[in-house]
mmCIF file of C-alpha atoms in Angstrom:
data_model
loop_
_atom_site.group_PDB
_atom_site.id
_atom_site.type_symbol
_atom_site.label_atom_id
_atom_site.label_comp_id
_atom_site.label_asym_id
_atom_site.label_seq_id
_atom_site.Cartn_x
_atom_site.Cartn_y
_atom_site.Cartn_z
ATOM 1 C CA UNK A 1 87.641 -49.446 -4.969
ATOM 2 C CA UNK A 2 89.308 -46.356 -6.406
ATOM 3 C CA UNK A 3 87.135 -43.862 -8.226
ATOM 4 C CA UNK A 4 87.371 -43.704 -11.999
ATOM 5 C CA UNK A 5 89.444 -40.765 -13.261
ATOM 6 C CA UNK A 6 87.592 -37.646 -14.340
ATOM 7 C CA UNK A 7 88.127 -35.702 -17.526
ATOM 8 C CA UNK A 8 86.677 -32.290 -18.258
ATOM 9 C CA UNK A 9 85.763 -31.762 -21.913
ATOM 10 C CA UNK A 10 85.185 -28.290 -23.366
ATOM 11 C CA UNK A 11 83.504 -28.126 -26.768
ATOM 12 C CA UNK A 12 84.715 -25.265 -28.957
ATOM 13 C CA UNK A 13 85.681 -22.905 -26.126
ATOM 14 C CA UNK A 14 86.055 -19.353 -27.434
ATOM 15 C CA UNK A 15 87.519 -17.514 -24.459
ATOM 16 C CA UNK A 16 91.094 -18.067 -23.270
ATOM 17 C CA UNK A 17 90.112 -16.589 -19.883
ATOM 18 C CA UNK A 18 87.518 -19.348 -19.468
ATOM 19 C CA UNK A 19 89.952 -22.042 -20.561
ATOM 20 C CA UNK A 20 92.574 -20.831 -18.090
ATOM 21 C CA UNK A 21 90.016 -20.555 -15.289
ATOM 22 C CA UNK A 22 88.839 -24.111 -15.943
ATOM 23 C CA UNK A 23 92.424 -25.400 -15.896
ATOM 24 C CA UNK A 24 92.718 -23.808 -12.452
ATOM 25 C CA UNK A 25 89.444 -25.458 -11.357
ATOM 26 C CA UNK A 26 90.751 -28.819 -12.556
ATOM 27 C CA UNK A 27 93.807 -28.334 -10.338
ATOM 28 C CA UNK A 28 91.565 -27.251 -7.432
ATOM 29 C CA UNK A 29 89.591 -30.490 -7.646
ATOM 30 C CA UNK A 30 92.399 -32.891 -8.547
ATOM 31 C CA UNK A 31 91.485 -33.359 -12.229
ATOM 32 C CA UNK A 32 94.509 -33.575 -14.501
ATOM 33 C CA UNK A 33 92.737 -34.499 -17.767
ATOM 34 C CA UNK A 34 91.437 -31.466 -19.674
ATOM 35 C CA UNK A 35 90.233 -32.059 -23.233
ATOM 36 C CA UNK A 36 89.387 -29.387 -25.809
ATOM 37 C CA UNK A 37 87.199 -30.051 -28.836
ATOM 38 C CA UNK A 38 88.046 -27.784 -31.791
ATOM 39 C CA UNK A 39 88.867 -24.767 -29.594
ATOM 40 C CA UNK A 40 88.056 -21.366 -31.086
ATOM 41 C CA UNK A 41 90.837 -19.671 -29.154
ATOM 42 C CA UNK A 42 94.487 -20.263 -28.334
ATOM 43 C CA UNK A 43 94.404 -22.301 -25.105
ATOM 44 C CA UNK A 44 97.949 -21.209 -24.344
ATOM 45 C CA UNK A 45 97.301 -17.493 -24.826
ATOM 46 C CA UNK A 46 98.696 -15.184 -22.119
ATOM 47 C CA UNK A 47 95.191 -14.612 -20.716
ATOM 48 C CA UNK A 48 94.718 -18.354 -20.278
ATOM 49 C CA UNK A 49 98.111 -18.733 -18.633
ATOM 50 C CA UNK A 50 97.373 -15.870 -16.261
ATOM 51 C CA UNK A 51 94.011 -17.297 -15.186
ATOM 52 C CA UNK A 52 95.319 -20.859 -14.799
ATOM 53 C CA UNK A 53 97.669 -19.880 -11.915
ATOM 54 C CA UNK A 54 98.684 -23.236 -10.376
ATOM 55 C CA UNK A 55 96.721 -25.100 -13.033
ATOM 56 C CA UNK A 56 99.213 -24.283 -15.754
ATOM 57 C CA UNK A 57 100.448 -27.871 -15.877
ATOM 58 C CA UNK A 58 96.855 -29.006 -16.576
ATOM 59 C CA UNK A 59 96.589 -26.382 -19.306
ATOM 60 C CA UNK A 60 99.892 -27.414 -20.865
ATOM 61 C CA UNK A 61 98.834 -31.063 -20.932
ATOM 62 C CA UNK A 62 95.355 -30.383 -22.370
ATOM 63 C CA UNK A 63 94.609 -32.494 -25.425
ATOM 64 C CA UNK A 64 92.802 -31.201 -28.516
ATOM 65 C CA UNK A 65 90.310 -33.308 -30.495
ATOM 66 C CA UNK A 66 88.462 -32.552 -33.738
ATOM 67 C CA UNK A 67 85.081 -33.896 -32.567
ATOM 68 C CA UNK A 68 83.297 -34.636 -29.307
ATOM 69 C CA UNK A 69 82.931 -38.312 -30.232
ATOM 70 C CA UNK A 70 86.701 -38.665 -30.524
ATOM 71 C CA UNK A 71 87.235 -36.760 -27.285
ATOM 72 C CA UNK A 72 85.058 -39.173 -25.262
ATOM 73 C CA UNK A 73 85.721 -42.401 -27.173
ATOM 74 C CA UNK A 74 87.708 -43.925 -24.268
ATOM 75 C CA UNK A 75 85.216 -42.892 -21.561
ATOM 76 C CA UNK A 76 82.880 -45.365 -19.855
ATOM 77 C CA UNK A 77 80.310 -42.770 -18.777
ATOM 78 C CA UNK A 78 79.588 -39.433 -20.406
ATOM 79 C CA UNK A 79 77.633 -36.637 -18.731
ATOM 80 C CA UNK A 80 76.824 -33.451 -20.629
ATOM 81 C CA UNK A 81 75.453 -30.141 -19.392
ATOM 82 C CA UNK A 82 72.695 -28.005 -20.898
ATOM 83 C CA UNK A 83 71.567 -24.502 -20.044
ATOM 84 C CA UNK A 84 69.009 -24.279 -22.844
ATOM 85 C CA UNK A 85 65.340 -24.963 -22.202
ATOM 86 C CA UNK A 86 64.579 -25.591 -25.894
ATOM 87 C CA UNK A 87 66.313 -28.971 -25.988
ATOM 88 C CA UNK A 88 63.386 -30.867 -27.483
ATOM 89 C CA UNK A 89 62.652 -34.251 -25.940
ATOM 90 C CA UNK A 90 66.100 -34.770 -24.411
ATOM 91 C CA UNK A 91 65.524 -35.205 -20.654
ATOM 92 C CA UNK A 92 67.477 -33.127 -18.171
ATOM 93 C CA UNK A 93 68.224 -33.806 -14.502
ATOM 94 C CA UNK A 94 69.694 -31.890 -11.577
ATOM 95 C CA UNK A 95 73.242 -32.758 -10.449
ATOM 96 C CA UNK A 96 72.055 -34.675 -7.366
ATOM 97 C CA UNK A 97 70.075 -37.056 -9.595
ATOM 98 C CA UNK A 98 72.720 -37.544 -12.282
ATOM 99 C CA UNK A 99 76.133 -37.394 -10.609
ATOM 100 C CA UNK A 100 75.646 -40.218 -8.039
ATOM 101 C CA UNK A 101 75.085 -42.537 -10.997
ATOM 102 C CA UNK A 102 77.968 -41.021 -12.951
ATOM 103 C CA UNK A 103 80.581 -41.673 -10.254
ATOM 104 C CA UNK A 104 79.274 -45.102 -9.290
ATOM 105 C CA UNK A 105 80.743 -47.101 -12.174
ATOM 106 C CA UNK A 106 83.219 -49.903 -11.615
ATOM 107 C CA UNK A 107 85.282 -49.230 -14.748
ATOM 108 C CA UNK A 108 88.630 -47.482 -14.492
ATOM 109 C CA UNK A 109 88.049 -45.780 -17.836
ATOM 110 C CA UNK A 110 87.471 -42.032 -17.467
ATOM 111 C CA UNK A 111 84.192 -40.373 -16.604
ATOM 112 C CA UNK A 112 83.687 -37.452 -19.004
ATOM 113 C CA UNK A 113 82.051 -34.213 -17.867
ATOM 114 C CA UNK A 114 81.240 -32.302 -21.046
ATOM 115 C CA UNK A 115 80.558 -28.571 -21.262
ATOM 116 C CA UNK A 116 79.418 -26.662 -24.342
ATOM 117 C CA UNK A 117 80.144 -23.428 -26.097
ATOM 118 C CA UNK A 118 79.922 -20.125 -24.261
ATOM 119 C CA UNK A 119 77.386 -18.705 -26.708
ATOM 120 C CA UNK A 120 75.014 -21.607 -27.422
ATOM 121 C CA UNK A 121 76.084 -24.668 -25.449
ATOM 122 C CA UNK A 122 75.886 -28.145 -26.958
ATOM 123 C CA UNK A 123 73.798 -29.204 -29.933
ATOM 124 C CA UNK A 124 71.149 -31.899 -29.523
ATOM 125 C CA UNK A 125 73.360 -34.314 -31.485
ATOM 126 C CA UNK A 126 76.161 -33.693 -28.987
ATOM 127 C CA UNK A 127 73.842 -34.128 -25.997
ATOM 128 C CA UNK A 128 72.816 -37.499 -27.444
ATOM 129 C CA UNK A 129 76.413 -38.749 -27.180
ATOM 130 C CA UNK A 130 75.963 -38.843 -23.403
ATOM 131 C CA UNK A 131 73.991 -41.165 -21.163
ATOM 132 C CA UNK A 132 72.864 -38.363 -18.848
ATOM 133 C CA UNK A 133 72.370 -34.590 -19.153
ATOM 134 C CA UNK A 134 72.646 -32.126 -16.280
ATOM 135 C CA UNK A 135 70.710 -28.906 -15.966
ATOM 136 C CA UNK A 136 71.972 -26.568 -13.266
ATOM 137 C CA UNK A 137 69.375 -24.695 -11.265
ATOM 138 C CA UNK A 138 69.232 -20.992 -12.026
ATOM 139 C CA UNK A 139 66.605 -18.328 -12.676
ATOM 140 C CA UNK A 140 64.298 -19.221 -15.563
ATOM 141 C CA UNK A 141 64.709 -15.748 -17.033
ATOM 142 C CA UNK A 142 68.464 -16.332 -17.502
ATOM 143 C CA UNK A 143 69.326 -20.030 -17.073
ATOM 144 C CA UNK A 144 72.721 -20.083 -18.821
ATOM 145 C CA UNK A 145 75.754 -19.893 -16.544
ATOM 146 C CA UNK A 146 79.225 -18.684 -17.449
ATOM 147 C CA UNK A 147 81.219 -21.673 -18.688
ATOM 148 C CA UNK A 148 83.808 -21.662 -15.907
ATOM 149 C CA UNK A 149 81.096 -21.170 -13.260
ATOM 150 C CA UNK A 150 79.196 -24.211 -14.558
ATOM 151 C CA UNK A 151 82.382 -26.301 -14.392
ATOM 152 C CA UNK A 152 82.972 -25.120 -10.810
ATOM 153 C CA UNK A 153 79.471 -26.143 -9.712
ATOM 154 C CA UNK A 154 79.699 -29.617 -11.252
ATOM 155 C CA UNK A 155 83.240 -30.361 -10.010
ATOM 156 C CA UNK A 156 82.308 -29.216 -6.510
ATOM 157 C CA UNK A 157 79.283 -31.528 -6.497
ATOM 158 C CA UNK A 158 81.401 -34.471 -7.709
ATOM 159 C CA UNK A 159 83.992 -33.795 -4.990
ATOM 160 C CA UNK A 160 81.252 -33.554 -2.358
ATOM 161 C CA UNK A 161 79.714 -36.856 -3.416
ATOM 162 C CA UNK A 162 83.068 -38.640 -3.557
ATOM 163 C CA UNK A 163 83.932 -37.408 -0.058
ATOM 164 C CA UNK A 164 80.579 -38.357 1.458
ATOM 165 C CA UNK A 165 80.745 -41.623 3.444
ATOM 166 C CA UNK A 166 78.453 -44.406 2.285
ATOM 167 C CA UNK A 167 75.620 -45.149 4.691
ATOM 168 C CA UNK A 168 74.918 -48.904 4.997
ATOM 169 C CA UNK A 169 71.319 -49.896 4.457
ATOM 170 C CA UNK A 170 70.300 -46.801 2.526
ATOM 171 C CA UNK A 171 69.143 -47.239 -1.080
ATOM 172 C CA UNK A 172 71.277 -45.928 -3.878
ATOM 173 C CA UNK A 173 70.209 -42.568 -5.315
ATOM 174 C CA UNK A 174 67.974 -42.872 -8.333
ATOM 175 C CA UNK A 175 69.448 -41.935 -11.673
ATOM 176 C CA UNK A 176 66.051 -40.746 -12.867
ATOM 177 C CA UNK A 177 66.388 -37.684 -15.019
ATOM 178 C CA UNK A 178 62.921 -36.291 -15.430
ATOM 179 C CA UNK A 179 63.257 -32.498 -15.714
ATOM 180 C CA UNK A 180 62.277 -30.970 -12.399
ATOM 181 C CA UNK A 181 60.182 -27.885 -12.879
ATOM 182 C CA UNK A 182 59.759 -28.597 -16.565
ATOM 183 C CA UNK A 183 57.447 -26.285 -18.494
ATOM 184 C CA UNK A 184 53.880 -27.291 -17.786
ATOM 185 C CA UNK A 185 54.907 -28.941 -14.529
ATOM 186 C CA UNK A 186 55.282 -32.405 -16.085
ATOM 187 C CA UNK A 187 58.061 -34.840 -15.363
ATOM 188 C CA UNK A 188 59.100 -37.469 -17.883
ATOM 189 C CA UNK A 189 58.084 -40.322 -15.613
ATOM 190 C CA UNK A 190 58.854 -42.922 -18.232
ATOM 191 C CA UNK A 191 62.526 -42.248 -17.586
ATOM 192 C CA UNK A 192 62.317 -42.507 -13.795
ATOM 193 C CA UNK A 193 63.932 -45.892 -13.883
ATOM 194 C CA UNK A 194 64.982 -47.558 -10.632
ATOM 195 C CA UNK A 195 68.612 -48.516 -11.148
ATOM 196 C CA UNK A 196 69.275 -50.156 -7.801
ATOM 197 C CA UNK A 197 69.794 -53.587 -9.286
ATOM 198 C CA UNK A 198 72.326 -52.469 -11.893
ATOM 199 C CA UNK A 199 73.451 -49.122 -10.526
ATOM 200 C CA UNK A 200 77.134 -49.820 -11.104
ATOM 201 C CA UNK A 201 76.785 -51.498 -14.522
ATOM 202 C CA UNK A 202 78.857 -49.583 -17.026
ATOM 203 C CA UNK A 203 77.092 -48.521 -20.226
ATOM 204 C CA UNK A 204 78.574 -48.979 -23.666
ATOM 205 C CA UNK A 205 81.094 -46.389 -24.739
ATOM 206 C CA UNK A 206 80.124 -43.752 -27.301
ATOM 207 C CA UNK A 207 82.383 -45.185 -30.009
ATOM 208 C CA UNK A 208 80.849 -48.677 -29.860
ATOM 209 C CA UNK A 209 77.323 -47.289 -29.859
ATOM 210 C CA UNK A 210 78.110 -44.990 -32.791
ATOM 211 C CA UNK A 211 79.414 -47.926 -34.857
ATOM 212 C CA UNK A 212 76.312 -50.006 -34.077
ATOM 213 C CA UNK A 213 73.959 -47.155 -35.001
ATOM 214 C CA UNK A 214 75.818 -46.524 -38.254
ATOM 215 C CA UNK A 215 75.380 -50.190 -39.206
ATOM 216 C CA UNK A 216 71.711 -50.061 -38.222
ATOM 217 C CA UNK A 217 71.129 -46.924 -40.293
ATOM 218 C CA UNK A 218 72.738 -48.536 -43.351
ATOM 219 C CA UNK A 219 70.480 -51.579 -42.973
ATOM 220 C CA UNK A 220 67.304 -49.544 -42.454
ATOM 221 C CA UNK A 221 68.078 -47.378 -45.467
ATOM 222 C CA UNK A 222 68.718 -50.483 -47.549
ATOM 223 C CA UNK A 223 65.379 -52.117 -46.669
ATOM 224 C CA UNK A 224 63.430 -48.886 -47.075
ATOM 225 C CA UNK A 225 62.455 -48.293 -43.443
ATOM 226 C CA UNK A 226 64.433 -45.048 -43.453
ATOM 227 C CA UNK A 227 64.598 -42.399 -46.132
ATOM 228 C CA UNK A 228 67.610 -40.194 -46.686
ATOM 229 C CA UNK A 229 65.822 -37.035 -45.572
ATOM 230 C CA UNK A 230 64.407 -38.575 -42.361
ATOM 231 C CA UNK A 231 67.258 -40.892 -41.374
ATOM 232 C CA UNK A 232 69.087 -38.443 -39.117
ATOM 233 C CA UNK A 233 66.034 -37.497 -37.055
ATOM 234 C CA UNK A 234 64.831 -41.072 -36.642
ATOM 235 C CA UNK A 235 68.234 -42.434 -35.705
ATOM 236 C CA UNK A 236 68.598 -39.635 -33.132
ATOM 237 C CA UNK A 237 65.473 -41.022 -31.453
ATOM 238 C CA UNK A 238 66.951 -44.528 -31.480
ATOM 239 C CA UNK A 239 70.197 -43.206 -29.987
ATOM 240 C CA UNK A 240 68.284 -41.392 -27.252
ATOM 241 C CA UNK A 241 66.341 -44.554 -26.421
ATOM 242 C CA UNK A 242 69.510 -46.640 -26.096
ATOM 243 C CA UNK A 243 71.352 -43.988 -24.081
ATOM 244 C CA UNK A 244 68.484 -43.563 -21.627
ATOM 245 C CA UNK A 245 68.345 -47.339 -21.266
ATOM 246 C CA UNK A 246 72.062 -47.398 -20.332
ATOM 247 C CA UNK A 247 72.733 -50.140 -22.861
ATOM 248 C CA UNK A 248 75.854 -52.152 -21.997
ATOM 249 C CA UNK A 249 78.785 -52.996 -24.248
ATOM 250 C CA UNK A 250 77.800 -56.669 -24.565
ATOM 251 C CA UNK A 251 74.255 -55.636 -25.511
ATOM 252 C CA UNK A 252 75.562 -53.265 -28.189
ATOM 253 C CA UNK A 253 77.714 -56.083 -29.566
ATOM 254 C CA UNK A 254 74.638 -58.341 -29.675
ATOM 255 C CA UNK A 255 72.575 -55.721 -31.514
ATOM 256 C CA UNK A 256 75.366 -55.026 -33.964
ATOM 257 C CA UNK A 257 75.745 -58.721 -34.691
ATOM 258 C CA UNK A 258 71.987 -58.997 -35.356
ATOM 259 C CA UNK A 259 72.074 -55.979 -37.670
ATOM 260 C CA UNK A 260 75.008 -57.340 -39.665
ATOM 261 C CA UNK A 261 73.413 -60.773 -39.995
ATOM 262 C CA UNK A 262 70.139 -59.237 -41.171
ATOM 263 C CA UNK A 263 71.971 -57.151 -43.730
ATOM 264 C CA UNK A 264 73.780 -60.234 -45.011
ATOM 265 C CA UNK A 265 70.471 -62.129 -45.252
ATOM 266 C CA UNK A 266 68.786 -59.275 -47.118
ATOM 267 C CA UNK A 267 71.565 -59.209 -49.671
ATOM 268 C CA UNK A 268 71.576 -62.994 -50.086
ATOM 269 C CA UNK A 269 67.861 -63.154 -50.911
ATOM 270 C CA UNK A 270 67.571 -60.023 -52.995
ATOM 271 C CA UNK A 271 66.879 -60.757 -56.701
#
């Protein structure tokens, strides 16, 4: 079965040199789908063109989106990257734990590899749009890599995994994403889920999950479970739970149907 196409997504890139370098990396690794979310520079600036070299066709075809959700709305699996250590409760995993799962899907919709801003990466809300988050190994004193270097590391690892022959009889790699070497030496063992039975099941896309969560938030506000000033934080926890559980599209549709029916029932019986 052919591998799903890859797309590289850059969120608010500020440096044309980085954008051009990443276009070149896309050409190096056979990726022709570069997506830019609200770029803070001209992606076709002379510096970008100069750095792209033989990746200029990738650069010229790059698509621009206003938000990350819109940029990944057609993707079946979304993997983000984080260099920050202060990411709260969002679990991180090394590439060898995350990428085997990412490239294993059966869908021919794109796999999105998302990279954040040069100065402060991705926000927690943006990380929560993905099913898995990668942390690249580097010195704790300075964990953040240059944007184009991070893209090079991840694309190289994807290419290595795709080229590696499958070994019959060996178990699939775990998609557990407990943070190795986390502060305090603890690993989020509750997330070390064995995915062998459903390793190739495709999770729901970000757009479908977003619509379901919006309906759920409206219902929970209406019945008083959520308050306006706490709704965002609580729904972020629900989103994280569903993303870590790799909820499928049919399961999202079921949940959304339940939410809509409950909302209808609440309105029917309200005095």
